[in-house]
Amino acid sequence: MTFALPGPERAGVARLAFERSGPRTVVRTALAHSPLRLLTPRNHGHAAWAYTSSFGGGLVDGDHLRLEVDVADGASALLATQGANRVYRSPNGCRSDLVARVGRDALLAWVPDPTVCFTDARYSQSLDVTLSQGASLVLVDVVTAGRSARGERWAFLHYASRLRVARGGRALVDERWVLDPAHGALPERLGRFDALASVLLVGPALKDARDALAARVAGLPVKPRAREVVSASPLGEDGLLLRVAAVSLETLLATTRDWLSFLPGLLGDDPWARRV
């Protein structure tokens, strides 16, 4: 995997590499350029954990962050964030990119905190993951209406997210979705919903979890004025894409956390146990 150096327009780049060492996974490389920071806490499981954060507490106009991740064959890694991805007023735009390679029979769990776009924020992100044979991936992407308590409900200028996951040169998922008031006022279009999430499960290590979740979601009735609306889309023989729209972030996080209740067993420790 080739790791690019930051160009003049990029505010920060980080590189993470995980490898198997006996029964455990260790962090081989953790390199970050300001304003990105990397934290690699110890845990009681066999997987290695890493958390990203940024100086200044969020993205400002012109920021371009890039995180490049390599999970070696047989390794297991959890990648998360230390807090919400806050995007401040950015009329010229800012962006973040995740580029990851997951080796043979390896596991990557990318479970960041939600993205919160403030009034007049303009933000784009890309999530690009390449899976080797037998590799597994848990990927979560959550976006909220913003600071609703301050009257900033869906008040940003632009939000775009690109998701691409490929195995053996074949795309399992390749999609881009956009929230932009130029296409119609966002509060009216999104109605009562204040948070949206996608949860992607791919690979052999997640077969039991996928089967159980697909069965649960398929049996959910659609009720008028429901607090959340959920859908499930199978991706070939070893993938499942879940989506949920919820009336509050708290409702959405309770649902996604429940969906991911299998994750501590895969990692050997609970990544949420010590979080408030």
Short mmCIF file of C-alpha atoms in Angstrom, two decimals:
data_model
loop_
_atom_site.label_atom_id
_atom_site.label_comp_id
_atom_site.label_asym_id
_atom_site.label_seq_id
_atom_site.Cartn_x
_atom_site.Cartn_y
_atom_site.Cartn_z
CA MET A 1 0.00 0.00 0.00
CA THR A 2 1.35 3.44 -0.92
CA PHE A 3 0.89 6.21 1.62
CA ALA A 4 0.72 9.73 0.22
CA LEU A 5 2.25 12.76 1.89
CA PRO A 6 0.02 15.75 2.54
CA GLY A 7 -0.24 18.25 -0.27
CA PRO A 8 -0.44 22.00 0.20
CA GLU A 9 -4.24 21.88 0.51
CA ARG A 10 -4.28 19.17 3.16
CA ALA A 11 -4.33 20.06 6.85
CA GLY A 12 -3.31 16.66 8.13
CA VAL A 13 -2.52 13.09 7.22
CA ALA A 14 -2.26 10.04 9.47
CA ARG A 15 -1.00 6.52 8.91
CA LEU A 16 -1.92 3.46 10.95
CA ALA A 17 -0.64 -0.07 10.44
CA PHE A 18 -1.68 -3.14 12.44
CA GLU A 19 -0.05 -6.57 12.41
CA ARG A 20 -0.46 -9.93 14.12
CA SER A 21 2.02 -10.77 16.88
CA GLY A 22 1.34 -14.21 18.33
CA PRO A 23 -2.28 -14.34 19.55
CA ARG A 24 -2.66 -10.55 19.59
CA THR A 25 -2.68 -7.65 17.16
CA VAL A 26 -0.28 -4.77 17.74
CA VAL A 27 0.05 -1.28 16.28
CA ARG A 28 3.12 -1.35 14.03
CA THR A 29 2.88 2.25 12.84
CA ALA A 30 1.00 5.28 14.22
CA LEU A 31 2.06 8.51 12.54
CA ALA A 32 -0.02 11.69 12.44
CA HIS A 33 0.51 15.24 11.26
CA SER A 34 -1.28 18.15 12.95
CA PRO A 35 -4.17 18.72 13.39
CA LEU A 36 -4.73 14.95 13.45
CA ARG A 37 -3.82 12.93 16.54
CA LEU A 38 -3.77 9.17 17.11
CA LEU A 39 -4.35 7.41 20.43
CA THR A 40 -3.59 3.70 20.84
CA PRO A 41 -4.87 2.60 24.28
CA ARG A 42 -4.30 -0.85 25.72
CA ASN A 43 -7.25 -3.19 26.08
CA HIS A 44 -7.89 -6.69 27.43
CA GLY A 45 -8.72 -8.30 24.09
CA HIS A 46 -6.69 -9.71 21.23
CA ALA A 47 -7.48 -6.83 18.84
CA ALA A 48 -5.58 -3.54 18.72
CA TRP A 49 -7.49 -0.28 19.17
CA ALA A 50 -6.82 3.20 17.80
CA TYR A 51 -8.73 6.45 18.20
CA THR A 52 -8.44 9.61 16.14
CA SER A 53 -8.88 13.16 17.39
CA SER A 54 -7.93 16.62 16.19
CA PHE A 55 -6.46 19.74 17.71
CA GLY A 56 -9.08 22.48 17.79
CA GLY A 57 -11.98 20.11 18.29
CA GLY A 58 -13.21 19.92 14.71
CA LEU A 59 -12.82 20.82 11.06
CA VAL A 60 -12.65 24.42 9.86
CA ASP A 61 -12.75 25.98 6.42
CA GLY A 62 -10.13 24.51 4.08
CA ASP A 63 -9.20 21.49 6.21
CA HIS A 64 -8.45 18.29 4.33
CA LEU A 65 -7.69 15.28 6.51
CA ARG A 66 -6.60 11.86 5.28
CA LEU A 67 -6.33 8.66 7.32
CA GLU A 68 -4.58 5.67 5.74
CA VAL A 69 -4.92 2.29 7.42
CA ASP A 70 -3.30 -1.08 6.77
CA VAL A 71 -4.50 -4.19 8.63
CA ALA A 72 -2.10 -7.06 7.94
CA ASP A 73 -3.11 -10.67 7.33
CA GLY A 74 -4.81 -12.25 10.34
CA ALA A 75 -4.88 -9.03 12.37
CA SER A 76 -7.92 -7.49 14.10
CA ALA A 77 -8.28 -3.75 14.61
CA LEU A 78 -10.81 -1.33 16.05
CA LEU A 79 -10.66 2.22 14.71
CA ALA A 80 -12.85 4.87 16.31
CA THR A 81 -12.85 8.56 17.27
CA GLN A 82 -12.36 10.29 20.59
CA GLY A 83 -15.48 12.39 20.04
CA ALA A 84 -17.94 13.67 17.48
CA ASN A 85 -16.65 14.86 14.11
CA ARG A 86 -17.62 18.55 14.38
CA VAL A 87 -17.63 20.56 11.16
CA TYR A 88 -17.64 24.33 11.66
CA ARG A 89 -18.70 27.07 9.26
CA SER A 90 -16.78 26.38 6.06
CA PRO A 91 -18.06 28.25 2.99
CA ASN A 92 -15.13 27.00 0.90
CA GLY A 93 -15.51 23.46 2.15
CA CYS A 94 -13.53 20.88 4.11
CA ARG A 95 -13.20 17.14 3.79
CA SER A 96 -11.86 13.94 5.27
CA ASP A 97 -10.81 10.70 3.60
CA LEU A 98 -10.34 7.18 4.93
CA VAL A 99 -8.34 4.75 2.79
CA ALA A 100 -7.95 1.26 4.24
CA ARG A 101 -6.57 -2.11 3.18
CA VAL A 102 -7.64 -5.19 5.15
CA GLY A 103 -5.46 -8.27 4.68
CA ARG A 104 -6.35 -11.93 4.30
CA ASP A 105 -8.54 -13.23 7.17
CA ALA A 106 -8.17 -9.87 8.95
CA LEU A 107 -10.86 -7.73 10.60
CA LEU A 108 -11.32 -3.95 10.63
CA ALA A 109 -14.06 -2.29 12.67
CA TRP A 110 -14.49 1.41 11.79
CA VAL A 111 -16.96 2.80 14.36
CA PRO A 112 -16.53 6.59 14.63
CA ASP A 113 -18.72 8.96 16.59
CA PRO A 114 -21.33 10.92 14.62
CA THR A 115 -20.59 13.76 12.23
CA VAL A 116 -22.17 17.04 13.36
CA CYS A 117 -22.28 19.81 10.75
CA PHE A 118 -22.84 23.32 12.14
CA THR A 119 -24.64 26.16 10.36
CA ASP A 120 -23.01 27.04 7.00
CA ALA A 121 -20.73 24.00 7.08
CA ARG A 122 -19.71 22.47 3.76
CA TYR A 123 -18.29 18.97 4.18
CA SER A 124 -17.36 15.96 2.05
CA GLN A 125 -15.97 12.60 3.06
CA SER A 126 -14.86 9.42 1.35
CA LEU A 127 -14.54 5.92 2.80
CA ASP A 128 -12.53 3.61 0.54
CA VAL A 129 -11.80 0.07 1.78
CA THR A 130 -10.07 -2.77 -0.08
CA LEU A 131 -10.63 -6.26 1.33
CA SER A 132 -8.41 -9.28 0.72
CA GLN A 133 -9.73 -12.84 0.56
CA GLY A 134 -11.40 -13.80 3.85
CA ALA A 135 -11.21 -10.25 5.25
CA SER A 136 -14.10 -8.83 7.29
CA LEU A 137 -15.31 -5.27 7.80
CA VAL A 138 -17.62 -3.47 10.21
CA LEU A 139 -18.23 0.11 9.09
CA VAL A 140 -20.51 2.70 10.68
CA ASP A 141 -21.36 6.15 9.32
CA VAL A 142 -23.65 8.51 11.27
CA VAL A 143 -24.66 12.09 10.46
CA THR A 144 -26.88 14.32 12.59
CA ALA A 145 -29.07 17.36 11.98
CA GLY A 146 -26.55 19.55 13.83
CA ARG A 147 -27.03 21.58 16.99
CA SER A 148 -30.82 21.39 17.06
CA ALA A 149 -30.98 22.93 20.55
CA ARG A 150 -29.47 26.10 19.06
CA GLY A 151 -31.84 26.18 16.13
CA GLU A 152 -29.26 24.71 13.73
CA ARG A 153 -31.37 21.83 12.48
CA TRP A 154 -30.14 20.67 9.03
CA ALA A 155 -28.68 24.17 8.58
CA PHE A 156 -25.43 23.25 6.83
CA LEU A 157 -24.63 24.17 3.23
CA HIS A 158 -23.56 20.78 1.89
CA TYR A 159 -22.86 17.23 3.05
CA ALA A 160 -21.56 14.51 0.73
CA SER A 161 -20.42 10.98 1.55
CA ARG A 162 -18.78 8.48 -0.79
CA LEU A 163 -18.53 4.82 0.27
CA ARG A 164 -16.60 2.26 -1.73
CA VAL A 165 -15.72 -1.27 -0.57
CA ALA A 166 -14.04 -3.69 -2.98
CA ARG A 167 -12.71 -7.22 -2.90
CA GLY A 168 -10.56 -8.78 -5.62
CA GLY A 169 -11.05 -5.78 -7.88
CA ARG A 170 -14.85 -6.05 -7.65
CA ALA A 171 -16.89 -3.38 -5.89
CA LEU A 172 -19.24 -4.67 -3.21
CA VAL A 173 -20.51 -1.17 -2.48
CA ASP A 174 -19.93 1.99 -4.51
CA GLU A 175 -22.28 4.82 -3.66
CA ARG A 176 -22.40 8.54 -3.06
CA TRP A 177 -25.14 10.44 -1.34
CA VAL A 178 -25.62 14.17 -0.89
CA LEU A 179 -27.58 16.43 1.44
CA ASP A 180 -27.76 19.92 -0.03
CA PRO A 181 -30.42 22.62 0.41
CA ALA A 182 -29.98 23.46 -3.28
CA HIS A 183 -32.02 20.30 -3.94
CA GLY A 184 -34.77 21.42 -1.55
CA ALA A 185 -34.92 22.69 2.02
CA LEU A 186 -33.41 20.01 4.24
CA PRO A 187 -35.69 20.36 7.32
CA GLU A 188 -38.76 19.83 5.14
CA ARG A 189 -37.20 16.98 3.18
CA LEU A 190 -36.00 15.11 6.28
CA GLY A 191 -39.17 15.73 8.24
CA ARG A 192 -39.05 14.58 11.86
CA PHE A 193 -35.74 12.75 11.52
CA ASP A 194 -32.65 14.21 13.18
CA ALA A 195 -30.07 11.46 12.56
CA LEU A 196 -29.15 9.05 9.76
CA ALA A 197 -26.87 6.02 9.86
CA SER A 198 -25.43 3.32 7.64
CA VAL A 199 -23.99 0.11 9.11
CA LEU A 200 -22.09 -2.23 6.80
CA LEU A 201 -21.11 -5.80 7.69
CA VAL A 202 -18.95 -7.74 5.22
CA GLY A 203 -16.95 -10.96 5.46
CA PRO A 204 -16.95 -14.44 7.00
CA ALA A 205 -16.31 -13.34 10.60
CA LEU A 206 -19.68 -11.55 10.57
CA LYS A 207 -21.90 -14.22 9.04
CA ASP A 208 -23.83 -15.05 12.21
CA ALA A 209 -24.34 -11.37 13.05
CA ARG A 210 -25.51 -10.61 9.50
CA ASP A 211 -27.98 -13.48 9.45
CA ALA A 212 -29.45 -12.49 12.80
CA LEU A 213 -29.76 -8.81 11.92
CA ALA A 214 -31.24 -9.46 8.48
CA ALA A 215 -33.92 -11.64 10.09
CA ARG A 216 -34.68 -9.03 12.76
CA VAL A 217 -34.97 -6.11 10.35
CA ALA A 218 -37.05 -8.08 7.86
CA GLY A 219 -39.63 -8.70 10.58
CA LEU A 220 -39.98 -5.06 11.67
CA PRO A 221 -43.36 -3.49 10.83
CA VAL A 222 -43.51 -0.01 9.33
CA LYS A 223 -45.59 2.15 11.69
CA PRO A 224 -46.89 5.68 11.11
CA ARG A 225 -44.90 8.32 12.99
CA ALA A 226 -42.36 5.71 14.10
CA ARG A 227 -39.35 7.00 15.99
CA GLU A 228 -37.12 5.28 13.46
CA VAL A 229 -37.28 3.72 10.02
CA VAL A 230 -34.93 0.82 9.25
CA SER A 231 -33.97 -1.04 6.08
CA ALA A 232 -31.60 -3.89 5.20
CA SER A 233 -29.97 -4.62 1.83
CA PRO A 234 -28.03 -7.87 1.23
CA LEU A 235 -24.77 -7.46 -0.69
CA GLY A 236 -24.03 -10.70 -2.48
CA GLU A 237 -23.38 -13.70 -0.27
CA ASP A 238 -21.27 -12.10 2.45
CA GLY A 239 -22.46 -8.54 2.97
CA LEU A 240 -25.31 -6.61 4.58
CA LEU A 241 -26.00 -2.87 4.50
CA LEU A 242 -28.31 -1.56 7.22
CA ARG A 243 -29.73 1.94 7.27
CA VAL A 244 -31.73 3.82 9.87
CA ALA A 245 -33.33 7.25 10.11
CA ALA A 246 -34.27 8.28 13.65
CA VAL A 247 -36.04 11.19 15.32
CA SER A 248 -33.10 11.70 17.70
CA LEU A 249 -29.44 10.84 17.89
CA GLU A 250 -30.04 9.03 21.18
CA THR A 251 -32.61 6.74 19.56
CA LEU A 252 -30.31 6.05 16.61
CA LEU A 253 -27.25 5.30 18.75
CA ALA A 254 -29.25 2.90 20.91
CA THR A 255 -30.25 1.01 17.77
CA THR A 256 -26.80 0.89 16.19
CA ARG A 257 -25.19 -0.07 19.50
CA ASP A 258 -27.66 -2.93 19.78
CA TRP A 259 -26.87 -4.02 16.22
CA LEU A 260 -23.16 -4.08 17.12
CA SER A 261 -23.59 -5.99 20.37
CA PHE A 262 -21.58 -8.84 18.80
CA LEU A 263 -18.48 -6.64 18.44
CA PRO A 264 -16.98 -7.10 21.94
CA GLY A 265 -16.95 -10.85 21.33
CA LEU A 266 -14.99 -10.38 18.11
CA LEU A 267 -12.52 -7.98 19.70
CA GLY A 268 -12.15 -9.71 23.07
CA ASP A 269 -13.08 -6.51 24.95
CA ASP A 270 -15.90 -3.95 24.97
CA PRO A 271 -14.92 -0.63 23.32
CA TRP A 272 -17.92 1.15 24.89
CA ALA A 273 -17.57 -0.12 28.45
CA ARG A 274 -15.40 2.80 29.60
CA ARG A 275 -17.22 5.52 27.67
CA VAL A 276 -19.86 7.71 29.27
#
